[in-house]
């Protein structure tokens, strides 16, 4: 038993010990698992905390990115809005006042919107606040009066500054302040850009604006376009200015009558399409399409209806100095007139496609409505008068008309003859020059600086008279009554229409001398009969009122039914027609009914004086010219002609026998550049005398005579002798040694008697078979008195034996003394050239009992050859080659 208990005790103890070991192991395992769980929990907690931290970081980062993107998007949106505003309101339409200046755009450019302030965006941004006005609608200003005045002034100044001067006109109705609200704009009134309407004039103003809208719809838009804006975009030009009516402080709404209310509503509904816009403050205007309402409030609480409920900070008004300065600039520019359009606007798409058989028709410019104004020269109207004071664009108008015609009609259809009596080179561009060899192919004659050479104008009229007779004779042969019929009957003939342009033509008709009398007779004949033969006269003048010779012949003036009046021209239109008085620069009145008021057409003339644009046209036409077309005849009254350029001189060729040599003496003042000549036949009196004290001119005449004679004889077939009796002519005589044959004899005062003795012997004893002998005598009057009888014998008898004297006497009386004094016959001098000798001194050498009308002038001479001339002719001595 005890053993069993002990055994049991041992077993129990063993079991307990085992259980304790197991429990201890379990405890350790539990503790280990607990520690592992605790460690894992700590890691999980730490990981959770890290994850929350990372999530918070990522959240904050994303939120920052979202905020940054939002800021960028808002900035881009604000920038795009600002750029859009700048595009919608460029330059003067949107510049802030500190940097503001006028920036006018072209007449066809779209009208911009106008800035009134800054639009405050919800995210602390701002962009320009714009309102549409020109070509878009009307603006109504409400709210604070002073702030509203600034808004109105800013709108008007911006509208004026973004358009060409004069393209925006203002009409002010301000009964409360009697115009004082627009006082800064007063300088515009003098130029007609601003007008004020009195307190009782609202109804009349609204009626006038409604009538203007009706006229635009009927005559300008004419159903082809819905608005002036659309018309400008389609055609590239805006025919009408914008009209802005400012209606300020009209008072209570019930002050508008029913008629005024209906007219105002019409304008609000239809005015913008026709360029009529209202800026209203104080009149009842309900919101509607095309009406922008500005609620003017100081600070940031203003509103503009087009931007919804966003607040607007309105700009301060422009300073009085800026308004006044700008308005004065605009007034000055309007007074000076608008800039002209380019010459290209007159040119056709295809050149030289028109026929001039029945008429010459070409545009001269555009009308105020933008349509071309065509001008015609035909049987009616046949001729034109152009008048305009200096500086009004007369020369430019002639250029434009010529360019328009020359581009449409080829040189076979049209020929120009141009003459300019004023000092200058207006027509020089049409002839070849040193720098530019081209010329206008239609031009046959250019006369410059002929104010002292009225004879050249007379020569042109004589030439045209001869052409008229030639055409009339051809018409009779072909039984034709006008140019169109003649060209149809004679298609191989050369019958272009002729346009003769004479600028400052009154110079030709000035005075009561033979030149003026003959010129008027020729003009009358050309004006009356030229129309049917295609000869048209275009006479231009700065002052038509003083031309007694023209206006004294109403039948002549009546032929010039086409009248063109430039600004402030006098008497070219009818006396009761004042249309030219208010013309701006580069404009003209074209009237094809002798100036009657109802025939007026206003034309805007392009800038044809631009040398580069004209040169492009002229070179293009010149390259197309017929290759056998010669350059035009150029006569420059200030230029001295050269013998080498004379067609007559170039035709001379040396010959062994010349029965009647021609002596060239100078260039005649005529259309064909003819040389004045005297033929030295075997006949009494075939001697030449040069009279005057001007040494250079006398030597030039003798030098020309010597060269022209030497050019006609082969070496040894003619004999020359030169006597110089004035040392001032020594250089000229020395120059002859390179012209005359080597066997020429040269004599002076000591040896001239030997020359006279030999020549006198030839004159009495010689035969016609002898070589011709030409005596070139310088200052003959200085020869010894004892040789006078020898010289008279040479003059009387020499020509029949081919001995001819070409001498220079230093005065008409000195020549008379050489011939034997008063009462002596002078017919031994068959030809003479007078330099600074008055006409009254020439009566002994002139046929009949009179004397030639001659007043000496530099480098001009009077030539008379009794064998061929009925009257003396003015010539120009040839200068050194």
Coordinates of N, CA and C in Angstrom, one line a residue, residues 91-102 114-118 147 149-162 185 313-323 325-326:
X91 N -4.8 98.6 -80.7 CA -4.3 100.0 -80.8 C -5.2 100.9 -80.0
X92 N -5.7 102.0 -80.7 CA -6.4 103.0 -80.0 C -7.7 102.6 -79.4
X93 N -8.2 101.4 -79.8 CA -9.5 100.9 -79.3 C -9.3 100.3 -77.9
X94 N -8.0 99.9 -77.6 CA -7.9 99.3 -76.3 C -6.7 99.7 -75.5
X95 N -5.8 100.6 -76.0 CA -4.7 101.0 -75.2 C -5.1 101.8 -73.9
X96 N -4.4 101.5 -72.8 CA -4.7 102.4 -71.6 C -4.3 103.8 -71.9
X97 N -5.0 104.7 -71.2 CA -4.8 106.1 -71.5 C -3.4 106.6 -71.3
X98 N -2.6 106.1 -70.4 CA -1.2 106.6 -70.3 C -0.4 106.4 -71.6
X99 N -0.7 105.3 -72.3 CA 0.0 105.0 -73.5 C -0.8 105.2 -74.8
X100 N -1.9 105.9 -74.7 CA -2.8 106.0 -75.8 C -2.4 106.9 -76.9
X101 N -2.6 106.5 -78.1 CA -2.4 107.4 -79.3 C -3.3 106.9 -80.4
X102 N -3.7 107.7 -81.3 CA -4.5 107.3 -82.5 C -3.7 106.3 -83.3
X114 N -14.5 98.6 -78.3 CA -13.9 99.7 -77.6 C -13.8 99.4 -76.1
X115 N -12.7 99.7 -75.5 CA -12.5 99.4 -74.1 C -13.1 100.5 -73.3
X116 N -13.8 100.1 -72.1 CA -14.4 101.0 -71.2 C -13.8 100.8 -69.8
X117 N -13.1 99.7 -69.5 CA -12.5 99.5 -68.2 C -11.9 98.1 -68.1
X118 N -11.9 97.5 -66.9 CA -11.3 96.2 -66.7 C -12.4 95.3 -66.1
X147 N -19.1 109.7 -63.8 CA -18.5 108.5 -64.3 C -19.0 108.2 -65.7
X149 N -20.0 110.4 -67.9 CA -19.3 111.4 -68.8 C -18.0 110.9 -69.2
X150 N -17.2 110.3 -68.3 CA -15.9 109.7 -68.6 C -16.1 108.5 -69.6
X151 N -17.1 107.7 -69.4 CA -17.3 106.6 -70.3 C -17.6 107.1 -71.7
X152 N -18.5 108.1 -71.8 CA -18.8 108.6 -73.2 C -17.6 109.3 -73.8
X153 N -16.8 110.1 -73.1 CA -15.7 110.7 -73.7 C -14.7 109.6 -74.1
X154 N -14.5 108.6 -73.3 CA -13.5 107.5 -73.7 C -14.0 106.8 -75.0
X155 N -15.3 106.5 -75.0 CA -15.8 105.8 -76.2 C -15.6 106.6 -77.5
X156 N -15.9 107.9 -77.4 CA -15.8 108.7 -78.6 C -14.4 108.9 -79.0
X157 N -13.5 109.1 -78.1 CA -12.1 109.3 -78.4 C -11.5 108.0 -79.0
X158 N -11.8 106.9 -78.5 CA -11.3 105.6 -79.0 C -11.9 105.4 -80.4
X159 N -13.2 105.7 -80.6 CA -13.8 105.5 -82.0 C -13.1 106.4 -83.0
X160 N -12.8 107.7 -82.6 CA -12.1 108.6 -83.5 C -10.7 108.1 -83.8
X161 N -10.0 107.6 -82.8 CA -8.6 107.2 -82.9 C -8.3 106.0 -83.7
X162 N -9.3 105.1 -83.8 CA -9.1 103.8 -84.5 C -9.5 103.9 -85.9
X185 N -14.1 118.1 -77.5 CA -14.1 117.7 -78.9 C -14.4 118.9 -79.8
X313 N -14.4 97.5 -63.4 CA -13.8 98.7 -62.9 C -13.6 99.6 -64.1
X314 N -14.4 100.7 -64.2 CA -14.4 101.5 -65.4 C -13.1 102.4 -65.4
X315 N -12.6 102.6 -66.6 CA -11.4 103.5 -66.7 C -11.8 104.9 -66.4
X316 N -10.8 105.7 -65.9 CA -11.0 107.1 -65.8 C -11.1 107.7 -67.3
X317 N -11.7 108.8 -67.4 CA -11.8 109.4 -68.7 C -10.5 109.9 -69.2
X318 N -10.3 110.1 -70.5 CA -9.1 110.6 -71.1 C -8.9 112.1 -70.6
X319 N -7.6 112.5 -70.5 CA -7.4 113.8 -70.0 C -7.8 114.8 -71.0
X320 N -8.1 116.0 -70.6 CA -8.5 117.1 -71.5 C -7.4 117.4 -72.6
X321 N -6.2 117.3 -72.1 CA -5.1 117.6 -73.1 C -5.0 116.5 -74.2
X322 N -5.2 115.3 -73.8 CA -5.2 114.2 -74.9 C -6.4 114.4 -75.8
X323 N -7.6 114.7 -75.3 CA -8.7 114.9 -76.1 C -8.5 116.1 -77.1
X325 N -5.7 117.6 -78.0 CA -4.6 117.4 -79.0 C -5.0 116.4 -80.1
X326 N -5.7 115.3 -79.7 CA -6.1 114.4 -80.8 C -7.1 115.0 -81.7

